[in-house]
Every structure is written in structure tokens, then in C-alpha cells.
Coordinates of C-alpha atoms in Angstrom, one line a residue:
Chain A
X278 CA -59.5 -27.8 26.6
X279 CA -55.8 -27.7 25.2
X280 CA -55.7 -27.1 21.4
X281 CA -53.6 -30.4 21.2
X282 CA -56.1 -32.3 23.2
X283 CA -58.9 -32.6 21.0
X284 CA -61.0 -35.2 19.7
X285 CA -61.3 -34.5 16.2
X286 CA -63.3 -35.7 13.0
X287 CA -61.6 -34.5 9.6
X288 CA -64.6 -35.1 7.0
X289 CA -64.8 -33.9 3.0
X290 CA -68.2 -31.8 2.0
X291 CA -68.1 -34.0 -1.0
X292 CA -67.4 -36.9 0.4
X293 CA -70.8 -39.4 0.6
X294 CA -69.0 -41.7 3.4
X295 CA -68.3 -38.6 5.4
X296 CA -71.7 -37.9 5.3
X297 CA -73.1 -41.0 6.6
X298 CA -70.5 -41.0 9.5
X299 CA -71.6 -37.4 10.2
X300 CA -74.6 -38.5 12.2
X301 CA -73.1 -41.1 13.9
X302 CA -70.4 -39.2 14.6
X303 CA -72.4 -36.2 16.0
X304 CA -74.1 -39.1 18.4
X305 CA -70.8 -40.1 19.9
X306 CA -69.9 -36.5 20.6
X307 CA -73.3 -35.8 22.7
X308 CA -71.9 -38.9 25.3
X309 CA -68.7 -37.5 25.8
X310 CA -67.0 -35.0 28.1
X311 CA -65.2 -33.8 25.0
X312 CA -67.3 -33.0 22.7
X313 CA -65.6 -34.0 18.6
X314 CA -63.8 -31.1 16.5
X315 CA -65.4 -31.4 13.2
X316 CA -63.1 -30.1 10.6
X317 CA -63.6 -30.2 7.1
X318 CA -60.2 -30.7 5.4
X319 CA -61.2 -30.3 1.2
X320 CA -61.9 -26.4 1.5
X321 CA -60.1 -25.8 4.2
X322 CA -56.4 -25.5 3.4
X323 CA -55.6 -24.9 7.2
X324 CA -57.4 -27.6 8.2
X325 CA -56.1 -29.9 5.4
X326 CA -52.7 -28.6 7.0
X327 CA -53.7 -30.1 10.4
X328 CA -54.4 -33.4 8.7
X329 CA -51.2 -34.0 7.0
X330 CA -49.3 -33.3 10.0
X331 CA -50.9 -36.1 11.8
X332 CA -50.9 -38.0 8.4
X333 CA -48.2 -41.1 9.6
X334 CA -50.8 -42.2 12.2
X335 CA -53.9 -41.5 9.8
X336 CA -52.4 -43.0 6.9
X337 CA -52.1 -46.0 8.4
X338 CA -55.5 -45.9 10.1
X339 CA -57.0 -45.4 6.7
X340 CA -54.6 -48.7 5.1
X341 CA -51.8 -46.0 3.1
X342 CA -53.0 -43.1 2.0
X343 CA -55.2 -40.0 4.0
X344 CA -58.5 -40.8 3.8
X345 CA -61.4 -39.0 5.0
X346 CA -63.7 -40.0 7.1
X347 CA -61.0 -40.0 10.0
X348 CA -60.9 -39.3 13.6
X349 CA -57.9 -38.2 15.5
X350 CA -57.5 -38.3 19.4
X351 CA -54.6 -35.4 20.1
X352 CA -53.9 -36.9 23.7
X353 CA -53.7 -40.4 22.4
X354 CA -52.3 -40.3 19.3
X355 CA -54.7 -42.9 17.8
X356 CA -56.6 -42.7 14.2
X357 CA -59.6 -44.0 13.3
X358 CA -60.6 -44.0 9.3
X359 CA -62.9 -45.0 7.0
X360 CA -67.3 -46.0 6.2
X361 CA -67.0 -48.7 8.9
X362 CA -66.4 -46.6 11.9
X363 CA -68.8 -47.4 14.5
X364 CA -70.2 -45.2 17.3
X365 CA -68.5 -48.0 19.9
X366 CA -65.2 -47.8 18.4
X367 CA -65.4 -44.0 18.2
X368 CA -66.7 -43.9 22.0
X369 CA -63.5 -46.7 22.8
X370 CA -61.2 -44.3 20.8
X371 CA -62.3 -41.2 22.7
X372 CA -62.1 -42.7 26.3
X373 CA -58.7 -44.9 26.1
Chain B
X67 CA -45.6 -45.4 -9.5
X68 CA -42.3 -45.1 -7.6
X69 CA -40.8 -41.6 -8.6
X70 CA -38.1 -43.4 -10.3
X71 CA -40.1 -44.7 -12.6
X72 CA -42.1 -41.6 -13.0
X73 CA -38.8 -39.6 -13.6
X74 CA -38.2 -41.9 -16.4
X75 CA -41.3 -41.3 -18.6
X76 CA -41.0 -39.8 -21.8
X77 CA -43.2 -37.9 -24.6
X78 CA -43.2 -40.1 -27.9
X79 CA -45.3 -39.5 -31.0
X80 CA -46.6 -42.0 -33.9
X81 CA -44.8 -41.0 -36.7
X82 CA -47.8 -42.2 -39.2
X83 CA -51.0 -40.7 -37.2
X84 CA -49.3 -38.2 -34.5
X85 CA -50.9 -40.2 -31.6
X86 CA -48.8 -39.2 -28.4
X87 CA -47.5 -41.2 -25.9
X88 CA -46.3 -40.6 -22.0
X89 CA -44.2 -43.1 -20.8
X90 CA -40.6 -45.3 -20.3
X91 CA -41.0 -46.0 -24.3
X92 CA -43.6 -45.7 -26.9
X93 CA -45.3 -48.8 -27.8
X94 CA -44.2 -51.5 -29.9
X95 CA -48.2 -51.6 -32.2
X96 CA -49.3 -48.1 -32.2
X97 CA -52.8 -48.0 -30.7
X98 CA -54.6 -45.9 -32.9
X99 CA -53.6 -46.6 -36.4
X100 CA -51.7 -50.0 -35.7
X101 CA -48.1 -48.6 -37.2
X102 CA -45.2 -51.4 -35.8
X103 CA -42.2 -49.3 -34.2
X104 CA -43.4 -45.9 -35.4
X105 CA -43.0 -43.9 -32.0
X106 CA -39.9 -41.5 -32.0
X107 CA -39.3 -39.3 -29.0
X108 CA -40.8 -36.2 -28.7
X109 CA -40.8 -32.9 -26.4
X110 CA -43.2 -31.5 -24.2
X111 CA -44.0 -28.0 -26.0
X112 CA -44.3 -29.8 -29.5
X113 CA -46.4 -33.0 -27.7
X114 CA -48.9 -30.3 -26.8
X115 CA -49.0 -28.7 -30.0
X116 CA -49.8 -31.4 -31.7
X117 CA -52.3 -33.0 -29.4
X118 CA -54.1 -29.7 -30.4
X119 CA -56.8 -28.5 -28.2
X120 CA -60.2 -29.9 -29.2
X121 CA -62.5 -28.5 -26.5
X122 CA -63.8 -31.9 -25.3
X123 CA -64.0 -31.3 -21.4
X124 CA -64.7 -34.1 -19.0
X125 CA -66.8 -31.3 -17.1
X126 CA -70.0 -32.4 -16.1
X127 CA -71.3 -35.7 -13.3
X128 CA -73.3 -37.2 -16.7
X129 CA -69.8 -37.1 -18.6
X130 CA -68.0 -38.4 -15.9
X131 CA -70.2 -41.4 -15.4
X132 CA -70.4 -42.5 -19.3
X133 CA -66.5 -42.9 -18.5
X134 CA -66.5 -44.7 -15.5
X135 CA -69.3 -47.3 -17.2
X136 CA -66.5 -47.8 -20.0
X137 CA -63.9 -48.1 -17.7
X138 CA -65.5 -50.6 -15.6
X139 CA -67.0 -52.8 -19.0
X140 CA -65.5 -56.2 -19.3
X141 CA -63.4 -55.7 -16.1
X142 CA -64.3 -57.6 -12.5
X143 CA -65.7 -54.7 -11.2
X144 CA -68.4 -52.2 -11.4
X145 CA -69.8 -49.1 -11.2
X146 CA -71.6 -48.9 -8.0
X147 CA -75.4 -49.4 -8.8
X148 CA -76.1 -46.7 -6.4
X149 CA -76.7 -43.9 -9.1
X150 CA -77.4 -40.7 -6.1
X151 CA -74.0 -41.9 -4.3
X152 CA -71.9 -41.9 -8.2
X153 CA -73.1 -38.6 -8.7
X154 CA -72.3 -37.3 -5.4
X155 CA -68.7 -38.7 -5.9
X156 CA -68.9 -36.7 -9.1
X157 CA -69.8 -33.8 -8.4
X158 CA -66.7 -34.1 -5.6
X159 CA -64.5 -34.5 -8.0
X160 CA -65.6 -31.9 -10.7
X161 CA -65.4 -29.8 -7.2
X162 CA -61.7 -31.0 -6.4
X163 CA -60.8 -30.4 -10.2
X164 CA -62.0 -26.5 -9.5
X165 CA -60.4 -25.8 -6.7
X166 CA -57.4 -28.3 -6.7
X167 CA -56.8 -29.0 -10.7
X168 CA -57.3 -32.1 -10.5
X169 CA -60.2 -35.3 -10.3
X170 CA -58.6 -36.2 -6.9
X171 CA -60.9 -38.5 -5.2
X172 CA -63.3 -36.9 -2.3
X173 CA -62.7 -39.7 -0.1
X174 CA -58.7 -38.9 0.3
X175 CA -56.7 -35.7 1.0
X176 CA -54.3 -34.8 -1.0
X177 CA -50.5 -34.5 0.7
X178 CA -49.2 -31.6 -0.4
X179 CA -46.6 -33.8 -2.8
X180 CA -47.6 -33.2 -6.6
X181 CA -46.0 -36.5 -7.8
X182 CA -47.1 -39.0 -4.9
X183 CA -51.3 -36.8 -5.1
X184 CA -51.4 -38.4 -8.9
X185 CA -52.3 -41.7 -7.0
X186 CA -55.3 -40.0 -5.6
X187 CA -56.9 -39.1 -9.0
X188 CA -60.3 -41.0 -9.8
X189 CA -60.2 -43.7 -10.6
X190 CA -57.2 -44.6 -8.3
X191 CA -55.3 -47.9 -8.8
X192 CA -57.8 -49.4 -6.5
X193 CA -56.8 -53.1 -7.0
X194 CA -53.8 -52.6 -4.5
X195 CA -56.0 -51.3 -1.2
X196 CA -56.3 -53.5 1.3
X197 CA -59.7 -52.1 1.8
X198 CA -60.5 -53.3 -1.9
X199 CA -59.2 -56.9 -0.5
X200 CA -61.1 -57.1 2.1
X201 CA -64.5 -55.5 1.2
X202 CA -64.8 -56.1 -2.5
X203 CA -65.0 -51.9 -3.0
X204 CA -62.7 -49.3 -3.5
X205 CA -61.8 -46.5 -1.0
X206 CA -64.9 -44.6 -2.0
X207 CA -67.0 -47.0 -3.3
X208 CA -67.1 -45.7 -6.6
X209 CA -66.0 -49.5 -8.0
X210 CA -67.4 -52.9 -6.4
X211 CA -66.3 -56.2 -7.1
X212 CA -69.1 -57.9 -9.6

């Protein structure tokens, strides 16, 4: 898999939503070909890095600022964000 | 806050009780000892001197709590009754504080920009997210409509 071609989750270890998506998120990894990057963004600064640079598609995923939970599809270009992620729209997001 | 406002802020101090002030102007009715037009600019090494350090810390998830419960009296919104989730949000931010210097919320990321990151500190002006709008909570959860 190309390093811009992943499917990833940024999440925050202190974040409670992040937490609840974590299992859900874990699920929709298991059904795909590509499995989801999980990379926590609050103690990683390099990962934190990644973020911002895709932060004008995330941003407005998550409604104007960068939010965490959000999901990122390298090949697409497409964000998800936020609590109300569902496995169907992560399996959609990941396939399209 | 647009940066152009944020550019504009000033240090003012009460010159009856020394309460300081950040912002465009002082107020009109000083807050703590109700002196009328009694704020005179200030600078920032003297402002600092004279708020004097007096060891109160907001440094602990039980601190931070009692404050949100103030903030939230009176107002159309609450603290979220889900006491486990409040405290983990807490602890986020006491962890964010550490590592990042300041209470910025869990649930965001902060940009890298100092000035536009002050809208991520807890609690955030909430009442402008459309997720707010739509769901009746903030970002995090942290504050739900009553």
C-alpha cells in the first residue's frame, strides 16, 4: 500500500468520543481490503503534523475547526469527523 | 475573535482596587469594587506584577469541574450529567495543559497558529458550532442544552 493511500483514523488518547468510535472503527477495518491507519494526533506531534496538512478537508468534515474523531481516505480525499460516525458511513467512505 | 480585534486588546487596571483588565477598553463599572470610569491603561510587565502570583492552580479534574458547574449555573446549558465522561474530558485537558500549555479541548487539535488555538480552549465559544445547533451539545459534549 502507498503511504498516500491510506485509510486513516486520527483519534486523541483523551478524547472520550474517540474512544467510543475506537471499536467501531476497529470493526470496519476487519471488512476491508485496507485495513484503517490509527494515528493518535495529541502526543504525537508528527502525526498531529499529518492532520493539519489535510486540515481544509477535515475542518470542514468536522463543521470549522479539526476535530478528532476523524477519518481520512488518502485516495479520495474525503473526511469523515465526529461521535456520530457509523460503521456504514465509514465502510461507504473507505470503498467510494 | 478575528485577529484584528485580538490585536487591539489592551491591559487596563482599576485605579481604586487594582483589578486588571484585557481588552479593546476597560469597563465602564469596575467589576470588583464598582468604581465608575476608574480603568487607566496599563502594561504588560506591571499587569503581571500586580495581579501577583497567589498560588491558586486550576490543577486537578475536581477543580476543574466546580468551575464548569459555575459556569454552566443560570445559563441554557449544562454540565453533562455523565460524571465518568466530565472527568475523562478533564483529565484531557489537565493532560493538554502539560504537554501543550494550555486547557485546549481533547476533542480538537490544535493548528499550529497560537492566536486562532485560543478558540480551542475549554470551554470553547460553543454557542457558534453547528454541531451545537443541531445536537443540543458541544463539540465534546462537555455542555448540553438543558
Amino acid at each position: 500500500m502507498a503511504e498516500n493511500d491510506r485509510l486513516i483514523f486520527f483519534w486523541g488518547r483523551e478524547c472520550p468520543h474517540c474512544a467510543k468510535l475506537h471499536p467501531i472503527v476497529k470493526e470496519a477495518s476487519s471488512e476491508l481490503e485496507t485495513p484503517i491507519t490509527e494515528l493518535e494526533v495529541w502526543h504525537s506531534e508528527e502525526n498531529a503534523n499529518l492532520m493539519r496538512s489535510y486540515g481544509d478537508i477535515i475542518k470542514k468534515a468536522c463543521g470549522g475547526s479539526l476535530g478528532v474523531p476523524a477519518l481520512y481516505n488518502e485516495r479520495t480525499k474525503k473526511a469523515l469527523c465526529g461521535m456520530r460516525v457509523t460503521k456504514e458511513d465509514i465502510l461507504k467512505w473507505a470503498r467510494e | 475573535m478575528t485577529k484584528e480585534a485580538m490585536a487591539r486588546k489592551k491591559l487596563w487596571r482599576c485605579n481604586v482596587c487594582n483589578d486588571i483588565h484585557y481588552g479593546i477598553k476597560g469597563p465602564d463599572v469596575c467589576p470588583t469594587c464598582g468604581a465608575r470610569n476608574a480603568f487607566a491603561l496599563i502594561d504588560y510587565p506591571e499587569a503581571m506584577k500586580v495581579i501577583i502570583d497567589r498560588g491558586e492552580r486550576l490543577d486537578s479534574v475536581d477543580k476543574l469541574l466546580d468551575v464548569w458547574e459555575e459556569f454552566a449555573e443560570g445559563k441554557p446549558f449544562r454540565l453533562n450529567p455523565d460524571e465518568a465522561f466530565v472527568r475523562q474530558l478533564a483529565k484531557g485537558e489537565l493532560e493538554n495543559e502539560r504537554n501543550h500549555g494550555l486547557k485546549y479541548c481533547p476533542c480538537r487539535i490544535t493548528t499550529g497558529d497560537f492566536e486562532e488555538d485560543l478558540d480551542l480552549i475549554c470551554p470553547c465559544n460553543f454557542f457558534i458550532q453547528p454541531v451545537y445547533k443541531e445536537t443540543g451539545e458541544c463539540w465534546c459534549g462537555l455542555f448540553v442544552k438543558r
